[in-house]
CSV table of C-alpha atoms in Angstrom, one decimal:
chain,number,residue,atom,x,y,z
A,13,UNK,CA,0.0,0.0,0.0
A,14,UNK,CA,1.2,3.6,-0.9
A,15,UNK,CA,1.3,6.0,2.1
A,16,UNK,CA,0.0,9.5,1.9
A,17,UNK,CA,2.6,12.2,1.6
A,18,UNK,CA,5.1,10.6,3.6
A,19,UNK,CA,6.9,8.6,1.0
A,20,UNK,CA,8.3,4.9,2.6
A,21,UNK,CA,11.2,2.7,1.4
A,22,UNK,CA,9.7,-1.0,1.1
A,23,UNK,CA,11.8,-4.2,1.0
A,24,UNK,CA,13.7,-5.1,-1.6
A,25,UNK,CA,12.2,-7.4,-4.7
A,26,UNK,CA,13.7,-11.2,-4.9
A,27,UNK,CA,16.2,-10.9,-7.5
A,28,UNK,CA,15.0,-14.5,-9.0
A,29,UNK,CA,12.2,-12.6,-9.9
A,30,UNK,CA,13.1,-11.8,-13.8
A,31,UNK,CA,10.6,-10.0,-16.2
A,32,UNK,CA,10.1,-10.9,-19.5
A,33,UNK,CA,8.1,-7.4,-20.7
A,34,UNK,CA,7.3,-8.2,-24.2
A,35,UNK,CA,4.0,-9.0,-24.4
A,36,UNK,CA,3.0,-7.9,-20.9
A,37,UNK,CA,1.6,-4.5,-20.9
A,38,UNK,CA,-1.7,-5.0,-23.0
A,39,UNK,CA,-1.3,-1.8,-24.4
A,40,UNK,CA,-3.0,1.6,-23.1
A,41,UNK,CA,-5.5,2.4,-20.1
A,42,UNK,CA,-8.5,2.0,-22.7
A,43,UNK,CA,-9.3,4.4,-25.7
A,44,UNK,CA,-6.9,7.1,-27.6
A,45,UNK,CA,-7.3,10.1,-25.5
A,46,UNK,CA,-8.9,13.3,-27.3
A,47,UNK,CA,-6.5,15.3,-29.7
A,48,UNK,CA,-7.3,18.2,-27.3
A,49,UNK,CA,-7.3,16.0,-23.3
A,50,UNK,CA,-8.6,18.3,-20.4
A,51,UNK,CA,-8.2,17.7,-17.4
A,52,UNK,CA,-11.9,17.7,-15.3
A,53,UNK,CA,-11.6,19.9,-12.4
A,54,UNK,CA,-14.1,17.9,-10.7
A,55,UNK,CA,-13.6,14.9,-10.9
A,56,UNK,CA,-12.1,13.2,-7.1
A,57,UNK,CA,-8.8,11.2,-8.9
A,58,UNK,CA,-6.2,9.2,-6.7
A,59,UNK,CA,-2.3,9.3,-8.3
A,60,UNK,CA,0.2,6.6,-7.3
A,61,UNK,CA,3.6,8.3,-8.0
A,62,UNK,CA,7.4,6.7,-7.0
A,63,UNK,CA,10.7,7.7,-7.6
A,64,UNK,CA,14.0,6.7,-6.4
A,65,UNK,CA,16.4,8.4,-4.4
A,66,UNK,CA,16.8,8.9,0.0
A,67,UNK,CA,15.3,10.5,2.9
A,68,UNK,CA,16.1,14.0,1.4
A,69,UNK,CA,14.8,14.0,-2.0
A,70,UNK,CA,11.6,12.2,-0.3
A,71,UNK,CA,11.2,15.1,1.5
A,72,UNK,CA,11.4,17.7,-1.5
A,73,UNK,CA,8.6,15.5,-3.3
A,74,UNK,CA,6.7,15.9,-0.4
A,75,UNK,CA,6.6,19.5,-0.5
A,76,UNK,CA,6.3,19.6,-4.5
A,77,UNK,CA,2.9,17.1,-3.9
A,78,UNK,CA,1.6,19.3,-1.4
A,79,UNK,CA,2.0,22.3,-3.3
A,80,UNK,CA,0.3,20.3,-6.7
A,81,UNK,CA,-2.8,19.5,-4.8
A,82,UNK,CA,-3.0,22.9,-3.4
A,83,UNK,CA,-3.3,23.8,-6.9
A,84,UNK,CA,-5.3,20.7,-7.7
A,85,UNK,CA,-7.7,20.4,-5.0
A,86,UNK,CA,-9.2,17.5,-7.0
A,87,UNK,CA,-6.0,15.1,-7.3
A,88,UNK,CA,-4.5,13.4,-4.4
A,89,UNK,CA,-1.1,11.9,-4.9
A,90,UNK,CA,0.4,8.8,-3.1
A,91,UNK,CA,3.8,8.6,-3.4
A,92,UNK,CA,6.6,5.8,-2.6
A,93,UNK,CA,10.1,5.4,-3.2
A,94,UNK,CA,13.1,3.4,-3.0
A,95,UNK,CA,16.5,2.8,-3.9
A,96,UNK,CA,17.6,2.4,-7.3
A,97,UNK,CA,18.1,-1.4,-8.2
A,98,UNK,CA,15.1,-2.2,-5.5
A,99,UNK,CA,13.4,0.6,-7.5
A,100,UNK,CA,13.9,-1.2,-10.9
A,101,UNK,CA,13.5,-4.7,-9.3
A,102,UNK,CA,10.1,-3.7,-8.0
A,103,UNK,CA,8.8,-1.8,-11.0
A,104,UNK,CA,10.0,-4.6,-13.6
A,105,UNK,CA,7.1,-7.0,-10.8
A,106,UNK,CA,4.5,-4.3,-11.6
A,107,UNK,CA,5.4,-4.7,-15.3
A,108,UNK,CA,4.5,-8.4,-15.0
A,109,UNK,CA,1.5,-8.5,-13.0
A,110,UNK,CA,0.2,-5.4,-15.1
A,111,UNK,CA,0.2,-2.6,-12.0
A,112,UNK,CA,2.8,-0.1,-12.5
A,113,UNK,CA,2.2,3.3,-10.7
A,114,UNK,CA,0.4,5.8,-12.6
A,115,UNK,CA,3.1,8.6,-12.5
A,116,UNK,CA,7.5,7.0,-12.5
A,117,UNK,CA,10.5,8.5,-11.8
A,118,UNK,CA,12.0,7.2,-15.2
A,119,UNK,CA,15.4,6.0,-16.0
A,120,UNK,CA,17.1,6.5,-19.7
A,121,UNK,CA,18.6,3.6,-19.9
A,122,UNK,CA,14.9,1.6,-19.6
A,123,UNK,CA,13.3,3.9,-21.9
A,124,UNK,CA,13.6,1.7,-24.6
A,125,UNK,CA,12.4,-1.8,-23.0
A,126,UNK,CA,9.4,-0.6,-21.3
A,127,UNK,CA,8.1,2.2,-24.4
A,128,UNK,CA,8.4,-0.8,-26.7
A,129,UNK,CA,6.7,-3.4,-24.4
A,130,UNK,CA,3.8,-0.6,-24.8
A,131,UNK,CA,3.8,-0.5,-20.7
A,132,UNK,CA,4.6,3.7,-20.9
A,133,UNK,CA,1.5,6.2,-22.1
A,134,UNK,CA,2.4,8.0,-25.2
A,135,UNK,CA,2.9,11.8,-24.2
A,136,UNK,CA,2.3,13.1,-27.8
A,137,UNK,CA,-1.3,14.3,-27.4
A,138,UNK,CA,-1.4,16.3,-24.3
A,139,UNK,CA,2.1,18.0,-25.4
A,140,UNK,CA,0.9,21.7,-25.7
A,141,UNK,CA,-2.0,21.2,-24.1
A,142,UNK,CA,-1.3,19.6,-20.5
A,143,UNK,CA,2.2,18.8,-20.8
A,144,UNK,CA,3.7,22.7,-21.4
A,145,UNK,CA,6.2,22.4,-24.2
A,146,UNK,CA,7.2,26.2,-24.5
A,147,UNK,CA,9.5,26.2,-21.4
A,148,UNK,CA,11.6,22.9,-22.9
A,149,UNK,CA,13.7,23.1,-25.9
A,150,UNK,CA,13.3,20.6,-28.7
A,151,UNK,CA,16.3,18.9,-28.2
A,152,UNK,CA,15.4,18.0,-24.5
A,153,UNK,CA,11.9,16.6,-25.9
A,154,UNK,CA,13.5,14.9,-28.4
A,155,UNK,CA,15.1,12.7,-25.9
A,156,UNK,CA,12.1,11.2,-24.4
A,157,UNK,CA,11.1,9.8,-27.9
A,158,UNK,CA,10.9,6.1,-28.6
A,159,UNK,CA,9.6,4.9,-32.1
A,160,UNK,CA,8.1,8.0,-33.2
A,161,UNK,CA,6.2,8.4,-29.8
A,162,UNK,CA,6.7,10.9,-26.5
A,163,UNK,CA,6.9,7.9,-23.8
A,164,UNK,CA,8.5,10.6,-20.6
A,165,UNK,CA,9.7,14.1,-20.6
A,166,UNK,CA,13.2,15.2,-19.1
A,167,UNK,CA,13.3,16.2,-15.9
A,168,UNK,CA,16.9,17.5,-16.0
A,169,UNK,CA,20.2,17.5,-18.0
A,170,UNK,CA,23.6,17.0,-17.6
A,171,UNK,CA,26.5,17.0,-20.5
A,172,UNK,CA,30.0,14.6,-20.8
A,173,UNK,CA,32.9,17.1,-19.2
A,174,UNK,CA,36.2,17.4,-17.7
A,175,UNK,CA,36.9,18.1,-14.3
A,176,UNK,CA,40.0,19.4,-13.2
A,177,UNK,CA,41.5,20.0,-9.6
A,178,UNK,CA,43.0,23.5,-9.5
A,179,UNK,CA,44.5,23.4,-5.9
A,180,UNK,CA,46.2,20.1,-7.1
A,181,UNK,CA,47.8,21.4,-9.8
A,182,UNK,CA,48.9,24.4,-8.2
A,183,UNK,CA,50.8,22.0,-5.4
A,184,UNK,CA,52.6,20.5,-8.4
A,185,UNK,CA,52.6,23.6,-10.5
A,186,UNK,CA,51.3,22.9,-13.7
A,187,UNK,CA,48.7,24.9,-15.6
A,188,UNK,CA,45.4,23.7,-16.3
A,189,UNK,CA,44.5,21.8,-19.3
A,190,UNK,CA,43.8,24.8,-21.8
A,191,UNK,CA,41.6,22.2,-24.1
A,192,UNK,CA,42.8,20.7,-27.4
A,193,UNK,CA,42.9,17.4,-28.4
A,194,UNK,CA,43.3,14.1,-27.0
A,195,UNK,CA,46.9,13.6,-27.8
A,196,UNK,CA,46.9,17.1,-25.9
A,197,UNK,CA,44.8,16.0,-22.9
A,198,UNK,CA,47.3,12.7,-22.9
A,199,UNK,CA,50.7,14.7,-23.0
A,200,UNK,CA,49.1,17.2,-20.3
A,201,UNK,CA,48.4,14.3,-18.0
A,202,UNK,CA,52.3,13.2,-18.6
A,203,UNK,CA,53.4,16.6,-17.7
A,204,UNK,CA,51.1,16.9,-14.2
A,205,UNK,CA,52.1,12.9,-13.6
A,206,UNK,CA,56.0,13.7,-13.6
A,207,UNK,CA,55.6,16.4,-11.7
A,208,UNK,CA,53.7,14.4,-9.4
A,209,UNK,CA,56.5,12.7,-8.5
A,210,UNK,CA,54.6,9.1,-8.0
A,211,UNK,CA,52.0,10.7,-5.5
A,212,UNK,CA,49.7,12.5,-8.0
A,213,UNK,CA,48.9,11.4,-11.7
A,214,UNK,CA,47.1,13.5,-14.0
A,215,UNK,CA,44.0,11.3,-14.8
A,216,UNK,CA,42.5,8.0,-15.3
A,217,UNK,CA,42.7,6.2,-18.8
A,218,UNK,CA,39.9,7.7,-20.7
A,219,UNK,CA,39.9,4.3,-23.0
A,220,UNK,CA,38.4,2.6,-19.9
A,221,UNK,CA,35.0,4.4,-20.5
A,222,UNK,CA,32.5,4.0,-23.1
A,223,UNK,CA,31.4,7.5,-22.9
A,224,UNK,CA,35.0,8.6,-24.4
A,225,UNK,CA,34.5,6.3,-27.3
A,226,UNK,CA,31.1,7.9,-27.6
A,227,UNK,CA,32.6,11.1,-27.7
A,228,UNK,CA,34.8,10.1,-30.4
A,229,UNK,CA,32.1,8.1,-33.0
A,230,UNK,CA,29.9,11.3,-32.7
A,231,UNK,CA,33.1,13.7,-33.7
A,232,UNK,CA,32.8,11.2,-37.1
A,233,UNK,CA,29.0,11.9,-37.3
A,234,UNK,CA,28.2,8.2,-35.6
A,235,UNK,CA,26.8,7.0,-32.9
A,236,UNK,CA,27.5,3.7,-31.2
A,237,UNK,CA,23.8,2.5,-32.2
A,238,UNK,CA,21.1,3.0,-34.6
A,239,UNK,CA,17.8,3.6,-33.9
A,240,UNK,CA,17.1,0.1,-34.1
A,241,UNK,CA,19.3,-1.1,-32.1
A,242,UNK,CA,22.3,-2.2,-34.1
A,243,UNK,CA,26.2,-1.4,-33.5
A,244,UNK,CA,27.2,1.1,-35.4
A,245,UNK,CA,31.4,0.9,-35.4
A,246,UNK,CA,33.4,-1.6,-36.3
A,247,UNK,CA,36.0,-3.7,-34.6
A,248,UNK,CA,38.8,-1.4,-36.1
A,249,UNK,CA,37.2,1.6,-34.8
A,250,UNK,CA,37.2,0.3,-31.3
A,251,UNK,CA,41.0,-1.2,-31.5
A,252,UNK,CA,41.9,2.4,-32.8
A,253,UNK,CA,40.5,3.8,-29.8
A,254,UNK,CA,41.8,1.2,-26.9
A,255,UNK,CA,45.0,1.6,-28.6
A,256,UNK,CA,45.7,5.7,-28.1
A,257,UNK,CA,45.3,4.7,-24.3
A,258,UNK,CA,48.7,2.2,-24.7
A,259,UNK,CA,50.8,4.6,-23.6
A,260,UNK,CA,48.8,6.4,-21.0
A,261,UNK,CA,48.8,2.8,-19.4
A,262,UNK,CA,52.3,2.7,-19.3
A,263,UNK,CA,52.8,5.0,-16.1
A,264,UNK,CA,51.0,8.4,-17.2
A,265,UNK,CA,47.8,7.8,-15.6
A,266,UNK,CA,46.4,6.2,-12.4
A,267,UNK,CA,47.9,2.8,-11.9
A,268,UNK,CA,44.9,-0.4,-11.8
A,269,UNK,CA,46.0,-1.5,-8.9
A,270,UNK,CA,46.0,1.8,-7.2
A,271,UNK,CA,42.3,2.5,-7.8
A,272,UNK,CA,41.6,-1.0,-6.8
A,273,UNK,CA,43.4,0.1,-3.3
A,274,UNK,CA,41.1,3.9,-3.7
A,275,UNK,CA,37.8,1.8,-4.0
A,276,UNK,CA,34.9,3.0,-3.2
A,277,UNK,CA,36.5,6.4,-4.1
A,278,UNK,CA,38.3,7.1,-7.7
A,279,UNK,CA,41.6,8.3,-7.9
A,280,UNK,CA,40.2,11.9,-8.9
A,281,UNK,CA,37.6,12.5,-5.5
A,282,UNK,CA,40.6,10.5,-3.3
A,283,UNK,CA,42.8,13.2,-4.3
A,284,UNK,CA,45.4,11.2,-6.5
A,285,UNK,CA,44.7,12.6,-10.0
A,286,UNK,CA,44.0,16.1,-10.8
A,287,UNK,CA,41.5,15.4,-13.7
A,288,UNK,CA,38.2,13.4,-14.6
A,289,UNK,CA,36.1,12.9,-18.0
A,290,UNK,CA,32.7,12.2,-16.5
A,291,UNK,CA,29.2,13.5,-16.5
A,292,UNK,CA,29.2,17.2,-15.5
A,293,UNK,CA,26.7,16.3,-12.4
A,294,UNK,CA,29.1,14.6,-10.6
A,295,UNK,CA,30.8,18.1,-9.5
A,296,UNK,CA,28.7,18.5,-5.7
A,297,UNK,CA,29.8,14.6,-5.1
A,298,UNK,CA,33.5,15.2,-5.9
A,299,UNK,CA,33.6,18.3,-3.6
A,300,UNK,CA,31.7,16.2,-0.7
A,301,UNK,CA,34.1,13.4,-1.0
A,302,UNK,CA,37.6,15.8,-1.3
A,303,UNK,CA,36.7,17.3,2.0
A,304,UNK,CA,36.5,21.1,3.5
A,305,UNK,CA,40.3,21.3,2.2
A,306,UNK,CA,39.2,21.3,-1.3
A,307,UNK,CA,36.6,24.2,-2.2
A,308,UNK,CA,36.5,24.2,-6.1
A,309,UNK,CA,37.0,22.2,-9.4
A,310,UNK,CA,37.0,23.1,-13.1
A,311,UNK,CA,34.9,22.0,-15.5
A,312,UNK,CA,35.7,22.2,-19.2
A,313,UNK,CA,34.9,20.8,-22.5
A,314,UNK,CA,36.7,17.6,-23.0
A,315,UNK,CA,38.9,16.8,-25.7
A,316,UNK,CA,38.7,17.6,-29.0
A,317,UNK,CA,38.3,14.4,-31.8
A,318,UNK,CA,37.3,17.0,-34.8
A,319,UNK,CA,37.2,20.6,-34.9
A,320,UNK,CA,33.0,21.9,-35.2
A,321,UNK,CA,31.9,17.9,-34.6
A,322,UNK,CA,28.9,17.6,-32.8
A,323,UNK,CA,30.0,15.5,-30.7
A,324,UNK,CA,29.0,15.9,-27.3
A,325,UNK,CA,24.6,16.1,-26.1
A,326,UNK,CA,22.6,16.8,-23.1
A,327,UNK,CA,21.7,13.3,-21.8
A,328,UNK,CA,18.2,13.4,-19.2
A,329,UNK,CA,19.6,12.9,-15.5
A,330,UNK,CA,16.1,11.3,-15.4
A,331,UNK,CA,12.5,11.8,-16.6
A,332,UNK,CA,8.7,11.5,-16.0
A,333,UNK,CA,6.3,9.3,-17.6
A,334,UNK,CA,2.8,7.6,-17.3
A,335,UNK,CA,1.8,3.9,-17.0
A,336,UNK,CA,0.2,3.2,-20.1
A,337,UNK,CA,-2.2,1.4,-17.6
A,338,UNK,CA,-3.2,4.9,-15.7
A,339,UNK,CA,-7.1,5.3,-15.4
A,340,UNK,CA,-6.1,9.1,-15.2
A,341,UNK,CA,-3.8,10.1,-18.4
A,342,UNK,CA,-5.4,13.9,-17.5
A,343,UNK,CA,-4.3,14.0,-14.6
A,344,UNK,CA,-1.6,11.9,-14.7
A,345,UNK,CA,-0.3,14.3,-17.5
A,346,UNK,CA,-1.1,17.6,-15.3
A,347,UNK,CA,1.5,15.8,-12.3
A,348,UNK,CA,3.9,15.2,-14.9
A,349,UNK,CA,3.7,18.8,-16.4
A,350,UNK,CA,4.0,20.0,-12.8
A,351,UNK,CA,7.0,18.2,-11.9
A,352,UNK,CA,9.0,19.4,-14.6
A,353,UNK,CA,7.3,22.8,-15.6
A,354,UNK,CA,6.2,24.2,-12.6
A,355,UNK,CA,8.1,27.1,-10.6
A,356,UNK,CA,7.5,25.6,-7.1
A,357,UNK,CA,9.2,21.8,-8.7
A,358,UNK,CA,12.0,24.7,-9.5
A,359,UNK,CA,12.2,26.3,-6.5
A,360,UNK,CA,11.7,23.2,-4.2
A,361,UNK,CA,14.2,20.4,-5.8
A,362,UNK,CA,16.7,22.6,-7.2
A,363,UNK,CA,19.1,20.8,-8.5
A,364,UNK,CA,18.6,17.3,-6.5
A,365,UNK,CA,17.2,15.5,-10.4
A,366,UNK,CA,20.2,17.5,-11.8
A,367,UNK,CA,19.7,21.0,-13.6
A,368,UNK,CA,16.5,21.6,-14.2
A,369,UNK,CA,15.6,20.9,-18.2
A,370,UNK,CA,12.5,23.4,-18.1
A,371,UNK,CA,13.3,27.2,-18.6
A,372,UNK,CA,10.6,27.9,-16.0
A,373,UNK,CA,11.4,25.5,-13.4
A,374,UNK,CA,15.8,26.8,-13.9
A,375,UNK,CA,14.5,30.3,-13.2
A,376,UNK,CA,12.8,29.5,-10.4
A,377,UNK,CA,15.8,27.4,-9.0
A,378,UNK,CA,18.4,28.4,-6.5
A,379,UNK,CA,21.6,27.5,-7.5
A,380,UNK,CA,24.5,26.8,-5.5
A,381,UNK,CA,28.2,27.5,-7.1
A,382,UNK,CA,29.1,24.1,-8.1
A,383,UNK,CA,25.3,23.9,-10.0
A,384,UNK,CA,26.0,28.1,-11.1
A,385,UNK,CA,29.1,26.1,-12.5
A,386,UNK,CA,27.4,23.3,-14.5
A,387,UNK,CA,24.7,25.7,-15.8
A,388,UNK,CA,27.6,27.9,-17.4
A,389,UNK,CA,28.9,24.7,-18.7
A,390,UNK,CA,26.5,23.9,-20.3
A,391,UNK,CA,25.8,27.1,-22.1
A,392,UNK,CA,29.5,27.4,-22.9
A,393,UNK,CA,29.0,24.3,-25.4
A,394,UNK,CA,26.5,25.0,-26.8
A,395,UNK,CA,28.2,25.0,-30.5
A,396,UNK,CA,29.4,21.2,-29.7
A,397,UNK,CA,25.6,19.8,-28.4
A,398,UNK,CA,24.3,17.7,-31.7
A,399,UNK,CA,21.1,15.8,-31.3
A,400,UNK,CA,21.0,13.2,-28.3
A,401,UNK,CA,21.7,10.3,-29.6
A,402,UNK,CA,19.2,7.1,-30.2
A,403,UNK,CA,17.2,6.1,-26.9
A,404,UNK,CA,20.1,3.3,-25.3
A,405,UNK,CA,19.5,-0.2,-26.5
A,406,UNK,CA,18.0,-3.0,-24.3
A,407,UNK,CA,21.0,-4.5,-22.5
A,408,UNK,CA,23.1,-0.9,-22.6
A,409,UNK,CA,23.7,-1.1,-19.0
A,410,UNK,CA,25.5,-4.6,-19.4
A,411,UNK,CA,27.9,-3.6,-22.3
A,412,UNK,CA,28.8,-0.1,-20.6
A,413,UNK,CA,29.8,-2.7,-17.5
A,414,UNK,CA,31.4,-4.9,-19.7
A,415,UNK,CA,33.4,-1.8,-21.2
A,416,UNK,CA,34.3,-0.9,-18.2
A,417,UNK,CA,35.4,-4.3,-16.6
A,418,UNK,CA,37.3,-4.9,-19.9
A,419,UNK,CA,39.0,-1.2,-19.8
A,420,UNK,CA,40.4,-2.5,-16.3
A,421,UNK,CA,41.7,-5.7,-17.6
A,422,UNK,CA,43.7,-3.6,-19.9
A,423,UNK,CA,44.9,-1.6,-17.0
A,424,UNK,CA,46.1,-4.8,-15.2
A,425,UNK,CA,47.8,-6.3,-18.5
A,426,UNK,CA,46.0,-8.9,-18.0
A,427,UNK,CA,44.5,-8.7,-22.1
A,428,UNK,CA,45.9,-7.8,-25.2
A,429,UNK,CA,43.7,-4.8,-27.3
A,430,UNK,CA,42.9,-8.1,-29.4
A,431,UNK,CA,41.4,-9.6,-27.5
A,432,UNK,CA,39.7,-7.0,-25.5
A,433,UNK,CA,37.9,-5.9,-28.8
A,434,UNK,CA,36.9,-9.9,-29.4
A,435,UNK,CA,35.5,-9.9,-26.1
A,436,UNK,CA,33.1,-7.0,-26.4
A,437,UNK,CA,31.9,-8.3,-30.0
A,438,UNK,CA,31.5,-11.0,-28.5
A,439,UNK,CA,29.4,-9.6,-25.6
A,440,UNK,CA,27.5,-7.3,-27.5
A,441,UNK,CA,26.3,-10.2,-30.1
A,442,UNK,CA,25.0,-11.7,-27.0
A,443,UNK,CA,23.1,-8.2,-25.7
A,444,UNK,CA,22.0,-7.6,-29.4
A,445,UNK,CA,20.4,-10.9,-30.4
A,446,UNK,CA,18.9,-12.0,-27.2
């Protein structure tokens, strides 16, 4: 049972307890919806809504829900949460037994599996009417899109970027990286390692992240997938790109084993490398985890593959959307609108989803320096955001791991580029044809 206002974290799902979605969802709540849906200011309407997250942003959607039903003396709204894999692990149960809330928290990376298991409502006809689309630019609604069809709206943004550590480098005293390319960013990272003297490196090996390989396909005009899901590099492309980080492995950037020792921190927030290529919302954590001795980072664009590629896109820190089940797309539709749109979601959450995607609800937002610094970030490039690229495959999440775990490997010198590349084909078949 959902409890009013005060939002509860319930146990966590068996993880025996796989979903197949395809075929579960039954489509939508019942007929098309009018071209023109209104929401009846009269009719008494009940809202399940959960989210993930902790104690703190429960209590900012508590105060966001009691502001909406001020507003909408008609809808009340239940809300629960959790956290994130208990959050997935219970919503893929809904899927099954056909009960998902009315009103999710939404994840990018499951855009894909549940819009095309029809379990999420299509947005499409209450966009302009109930769903304000004036305060969020087309390239933020273009990300919520799954086979021609609105399936959740961004709440929030955040862009690929570099962080640097300015106190760090001044210690060692070497500039900061003044942007270039990525034989540039590589021979920089030499220059702060050396002067480390073995106690500071200047980064991690970018090869290690899919993201970075991202980066570079979309500086050729690529991305890693189609539309419909298949690869879209080669095995050359990616043996071209493991390879640049040979040298860096060789005693320029943070040794394996040493951020096997660092763990649960990286070498970058443990203080042992003055620069990170990472998703621009991680600034506030870095800061939290350097301590009171360490009171600012840079953030700059990262590296450059091709001069006026559009290589780098605002990716949704997360979105709304609608059970395709709801017996209240109106009002469903009006929450969902007032989560993202609305001043008071603005003022109240701030930037705890990340920066806000909706003109109206930034404006309304306080932001702290480190969020002041993402926002100018962001602006600043502008002339290298392309389109977002194709809503991730299903099975994203398990080749980005497997990326990842085979990017270490490398570290360790454990596997040769050769065989590194084999194993992600290999992988990836797997992902692509199950």
């Amino acid at each position: 049972m959902f409890s009013k206002k005060r939002a509860f974290t319930a146990a966590a799902v068996a993880a025996g307890a796989a979903l197949v979605l395809a075929g579960c969802a039954g489509g939508s709540s019942g007929d098309s919806p009018d071209a023109n849906p209104t929401l009846d200011p009269d009719e008494k309407v009940t809202l399940n809504m959960s989210f993930w997250g902790n104690d703190v942003r429960a209590g900012l959607y508590d105060q966001v829900i009691a502001e909406f039903e001020k507003q909408y003396p008609n809808i009340t709204v239940n809300t629960s949460f959790l956290d994130f894999p208990s959050y997935w692990e219970k919503r893929q149960t809904e899927a099954a037994g056909g009960g998902l809330p009315d009103v999710m928290q939404f994840d990018y990376s499951y855009l894909r599996q549940y819009s095309e298991n029809g379990l999420l409502l299509p947005l499409d006809d209450y966009l302009g009417n109930i769903i304000e689309t004036d305060p969020l630019p087309e390239n933020i609604l273009s990300i919520g899109v799954v086979g021609d069809q609105t399936t959740a709206i961004p709440t929030s943004t955040n862009a690929w970027g570099l962080f640097t550590n300015p106190k760090l480098l001044e210690s060692v005293g070497v500039d900061d990286f003044e942007g270039g390319s990525w034989e540039d960013y590589s021979d920089w990272m030499a220059e702060v390692t050396d002067a480390g003297g073995g106690d500071l490196w200047g980064g991690s090996d970018y090869t290690g992240r899919i993201q970075n390989f991202e980066v570079q396909q979309r500086a050729k005009g690529e991305d890693l997938f189609t539309d419909d899901g298949k690869a879209n590099f080669t095995e050359k492309d990616l043996k071209a790109f493991w390879e640049q980080g040979d040298a860096l492995r060789d005693g320029v950037t943070t040794p394996q084993q040493k951020l096997e020792e660092l763990k649960p921190l990286g070498a970058f927030d443990s203080a042992n490398a003055a620069s990170e290529l990472t998703w621009d919302n991680f600034g506030a954590g870095y800061l939290a985890n350097l301590g009171a001795d360490y009171t600012e980072l840079n953030l700059i664009a990262p590296p450059v593959t091709e001069e006026g590629a559009k290589d780098l896109y605002l990716k949704p820190s997360m979105l709304e959307a609608v059970s395709a089940k709801t017996k209240h797309p109106e009002a469903a539709a009006t929450l969902v609108n007032f989560l993202i749109n609305s001043p008071e979601s603005g003022e109240i959450f701030g930037t705890n989803r990340g920066l806000p995607a909706s003109e109206t609800a930034l404006e309304a937002a306080t932001l702290d320096p480190i969020a002041q610094q993402i926002k100018d970030y962001e602006a600043s490039i502008t002339d290298r955001l392309g389109d977002a690229p194709p809503v991730p495959i299903n099975g994203y999440g398990t080749l980005e791991q497997k990326f990842l775990e085979i990017g270490q490997e490398l570290g360790y010198g454990t596997i040769s580029v050769d065989d590194a590349v084999s194993q992600f084909f290999s992988e990836m078949d797997t992902v692509l044809n199950q």
